[in-house]
Each structure stands twice: as structure tokens, then as C-alpha cells.
Amino acid sequence: QVQLVESGGGLVQAGGSLRLSCAASGSIFRVSAMGWYRQAPGKERDLVATITNSGTTNYADSVKGRFTISRDNAKNTVYLQMASLKPEDTAVYYCNANVYRYRTSYYTTDFWGQGTQVTVSS
């Protein structure tokens, strides 16, 4: 089994910063792409940022220049550094990982964290 444990969410004032962490553990041969998604009240879940195993990143237009995604492959951990936070960033943030479970696997399996609440006040 694979478990993703998130931390770092909380309440922050507009313009402030937060750093989210997500560590994958369990039966893992190799972690492929990882990412962060969020769902705001009354809205669809959408992609925030992704990062490949080799470090290639992709960001939603709404967070470019403010958020930075990074990872530590040795720890199977992905981070999301959030700066210049806005009230519209308020959402539940979910960690995602594409995981090769076994050495002989051809396909990855998606795993999700439980979600962590980020609230930005004005």
C-alpha cells in the first residue's frame, strides 16, 4: 500500500506565505510525476502545479510567479512553496503521486493525499 501524508496547511493573511509538504511511503519502487491540486468552495478541482521525476515543472496560470513546486527524490517528498497568497487561493489542497509499485510494472498508479486546508484571509 502507498500512503501520502500532507502537512503545512493553515490560516494566513493575504500576502503571506505557506509551505506544503507531502511525503509518499509504503510499497513503492519508483515515484514518477507528483503534483498539487486544489478545490475551492463551489468550484471544480483543478491542477496547481506538477513536477516530473527529472524536475520539469508545470504551473497553472493563476499561480505562476507566486508558487514553486519542488521535490526530494530520496525522500519521495514534494513541496509547494506558496508566496503572495490571495484570498482566491483558499481551497483544500491535495497531493498526487504517480507511482510504479513494482520493478516489473509497466504502468503507474495514482495516489492522493487526504487534503489539507489553506485559508487566506484579507
Short mmCIF file of C-alpha atoms in Angstrom, two decimals:
data_model
loop_
_atom_site.label_atom_id
_atom_site.label_comp_id
_atom_site.label_asym_id
_atom_site.label_seq_id
_atom_site.Cartn_x
_atom_site.Cartn_y
_atom_site.Cartn_z
CA GLN A 1 0.00 0.00 0.00
CA VAL A 2 1.05 3.61 -0.61
CA GLN A 3 0.30 6.49 1.70
CA LEU A 4 0.67 10.22 1.04
CA VAL A 5 0.86 12.38 4.14
CA GLU A 6 0.42 16.13 3.76
CA SER A 7 1.35 18.91 6.14
CA GLY A 8 1.74 22.67 6.23
CA GLY A 9 -1.78 23.92 5.63
CA GLY A 10 -3.34 26.58 7.77
CA LEU A 11 -4.60 30.13 8.02
CA VAL A 12 -2.57 33.02 6.65
CA GLN A 13 -3.18 36.67 5.80
CA ALA A 14 -3.22 37.89 2.23
CA GLY A 15 0.31 38.48 1.02
CA GLY A 16 1.72 35.85 3.33
CA SER A 17 3.41 32.54 2.63
CA LEU A 18 2.92 28.86 3.37
CA ARG A 19 4.91 25.75 2.56
CA LEU A 20 3.09 22.48 1.95
CA SER A 21 4.82 19.12 2.17
CA CYS A 22 3.73 15.68 1.04
CA ALA A 23 5.67 12.50 1.72
CA ALA A 24 4.93 9.23 -0.04
CA SER A 25 5.66 5.97 1.74
CA GLY A 26 4.82 2.29 1.54
CA SER A 27 5.23 -0.21 -1.28
CA ILE A 28 7.00 1.98 -3.83
CA PHE A 29 9.53 1.05 -6.45
CA ARG A 30 9.75 4.49 -8.04
CA VAL A 31 7.76 7.70 -7.85
CA SER A 32 7.12 9.31 -11.20
CA ALA A 33 5.34 12.65 -11.53
CA MET A 34 3.99 14.41 -8.45
CA GLY A 35 1.68 17.36 -8.17
CA TRP A 36 -0.65 19.58 -6.20
CA TYR A 37 -4.33 20.12 -6.93
CA ARG A 38 -6.90 22.24 -5.17
CA GLN A 39 -10.63 22.57 -4.86
CA ALA A 40 -12.22 25.81 -3.71
CA PRO A 41 -15.76 26.03 -2.37
CA GLY A 42 -18.26 25.71 -5.21
CA LYS A 43 -15.58 25.05 -7.82
CA GLU A 44 -14.08 22.09 -9.63
CA ARG A 45 -10.81 20.54 -8.57
CA ASP A 46 -8.01 21.93 -10.68
CA LEU A 47 -4.30 21.49 -11.16
CA VAL A 48 -1.96 23.84 -9.32
CA ALA A 49 1.47 22.51 -10.24
CA THR A 50 3.21 19.32 -11.30
CA ILE A 51 6.80 18.15 -11.34
CA THR A 52 8.34 15.19 -13.13
CA ASN A 53 10.95 12.86 -11.73
CA SER A 54 13.62 14.80 -13.62
CA GLY A 55 12.41 18.17 -12.33
CA THR A 56 10.32 19.55 -15.18
CA THR A 57 7.58 21.77 -13.76
CA ASN A 58 4.20 22.99 -14.91
CA TYR A 59 2.03 25.64 -13.24
CA ALA A 60 -1.49 26.91 -13.53
CA ASP A 61 -1.53 30.45 -14.90
CA SER A 62 -3.14 31.72 -11.72
CA VAL A 63 -0.13 30.76 -9.57
CA LYS A 64 2.80 31.41 -11.90
CA GLY A 65 5.38 33.63 -10.29
CA ARG A 66 3.95 33.05 -6.82
CA PHE A 67 4.13 29.30 -6.20
CA THR A 68 7.11 26.98 -6.54
CA ILE A 69 6.92 23.21 -6.67
CA SER A 70 9.95 21.10 -5.80
CA ARG A 71 10.78 17.56 -4.74
CA ASP A 72 13.29 15.45 -2.89
CA ASN A 73 13.51 12.15 -4.73
CA ALA A 74 15.48 10.47 -1.97
CA LYS A 75 12.61 11.15 0.44
CA ASN A 76 9.74 10.72 -2.06
CA THR A 77 8.55 14.13 -0.96
CA VAL A 78 7.04 17.01 -2.91
CA TYR A 79 6.76 20.59 -1.69
CA LEU A 80 4.69 23.59 -2.65
CA GLN A 81 6.09 26.95 -1.60
CA MET A 82 3.28 29.48 -1.78
CA ALA A 83 4.00 33.21 -1.64
CA SER A 84 1.95 36.36 -2.15
CA LEU A 85 -1.14 34.43 -1.19
CA LYS A 86 -4.53 35.77 -2.18
CA PRO A 87 -7.99 35.06 -0.77
CA GLU A 88 -8.82 33.27 -4.01
CA ASP A 89 -6.10 30.73 -3.17
CA THR A 90 -8.32 29.46 -0.36
CA ALA A 91 -9.03 25.79 -1.03
CA VAL A 92 -8.38 22.25 0.03
CA TYR A 93 -5.03 21.26 -1.43
CA TYR A 94 -4.44 17.66 -2.48
CA CYS A 95 -1.13 15.96 -3.12
CA ASN A 96 -0.90 13.50 -6.01
CA ALA A 97 1.76 10.98 -6.98
CA ASN A 98 2.13 8.61 -9.92
CA VAL A 99 3.85 5.53 -8.54
CA TYR A 100 5.49 2.44 -10.00
CA ARG A 101 4.57 -0.13 -7.38
CA TYR A 102 6.93 -2.89 -8.51
CA ARG A 103 10.13 -3.31 -10.50
CA THR A 104 8.27 -5.14 -13.28
CA SER A 105 5.32 -2.75 -13.53
CA TYR A 106 4.56 -1.13 -16.88
CA TYR A 107 2.02 1.33 -15.52
CA THR A 108 1.83 3.83 -12.72
CA THR A 109 -0.91 4.07 -10.16
CA ASP A 110 -2.27 7.39 -8.89
CA PHE A 111 -2.36 8.04 -5.18
CA TRP A 112 -3.84 11.01 -3.36
CA GLY A 113 -3.31 12.64 -0.04
CA GLN A 114 -6.16 13.34 2.33
CA GLY A 115 -6.15 17.06 1.57
CA THR A 116 -5.05 20.00 3.67
CA GLN A 117 -6.98 23.22 4.14
CA VAL A 118 -5.38 26.50 3.12
CA THR A 119 -7.30 29.62 4.11
CA VAL A 120 -6.16 33.09 3.10
CA SER A 121 -7.82 35.98 4.89
CA SER A 122 -8.00 39.60 3.79
#
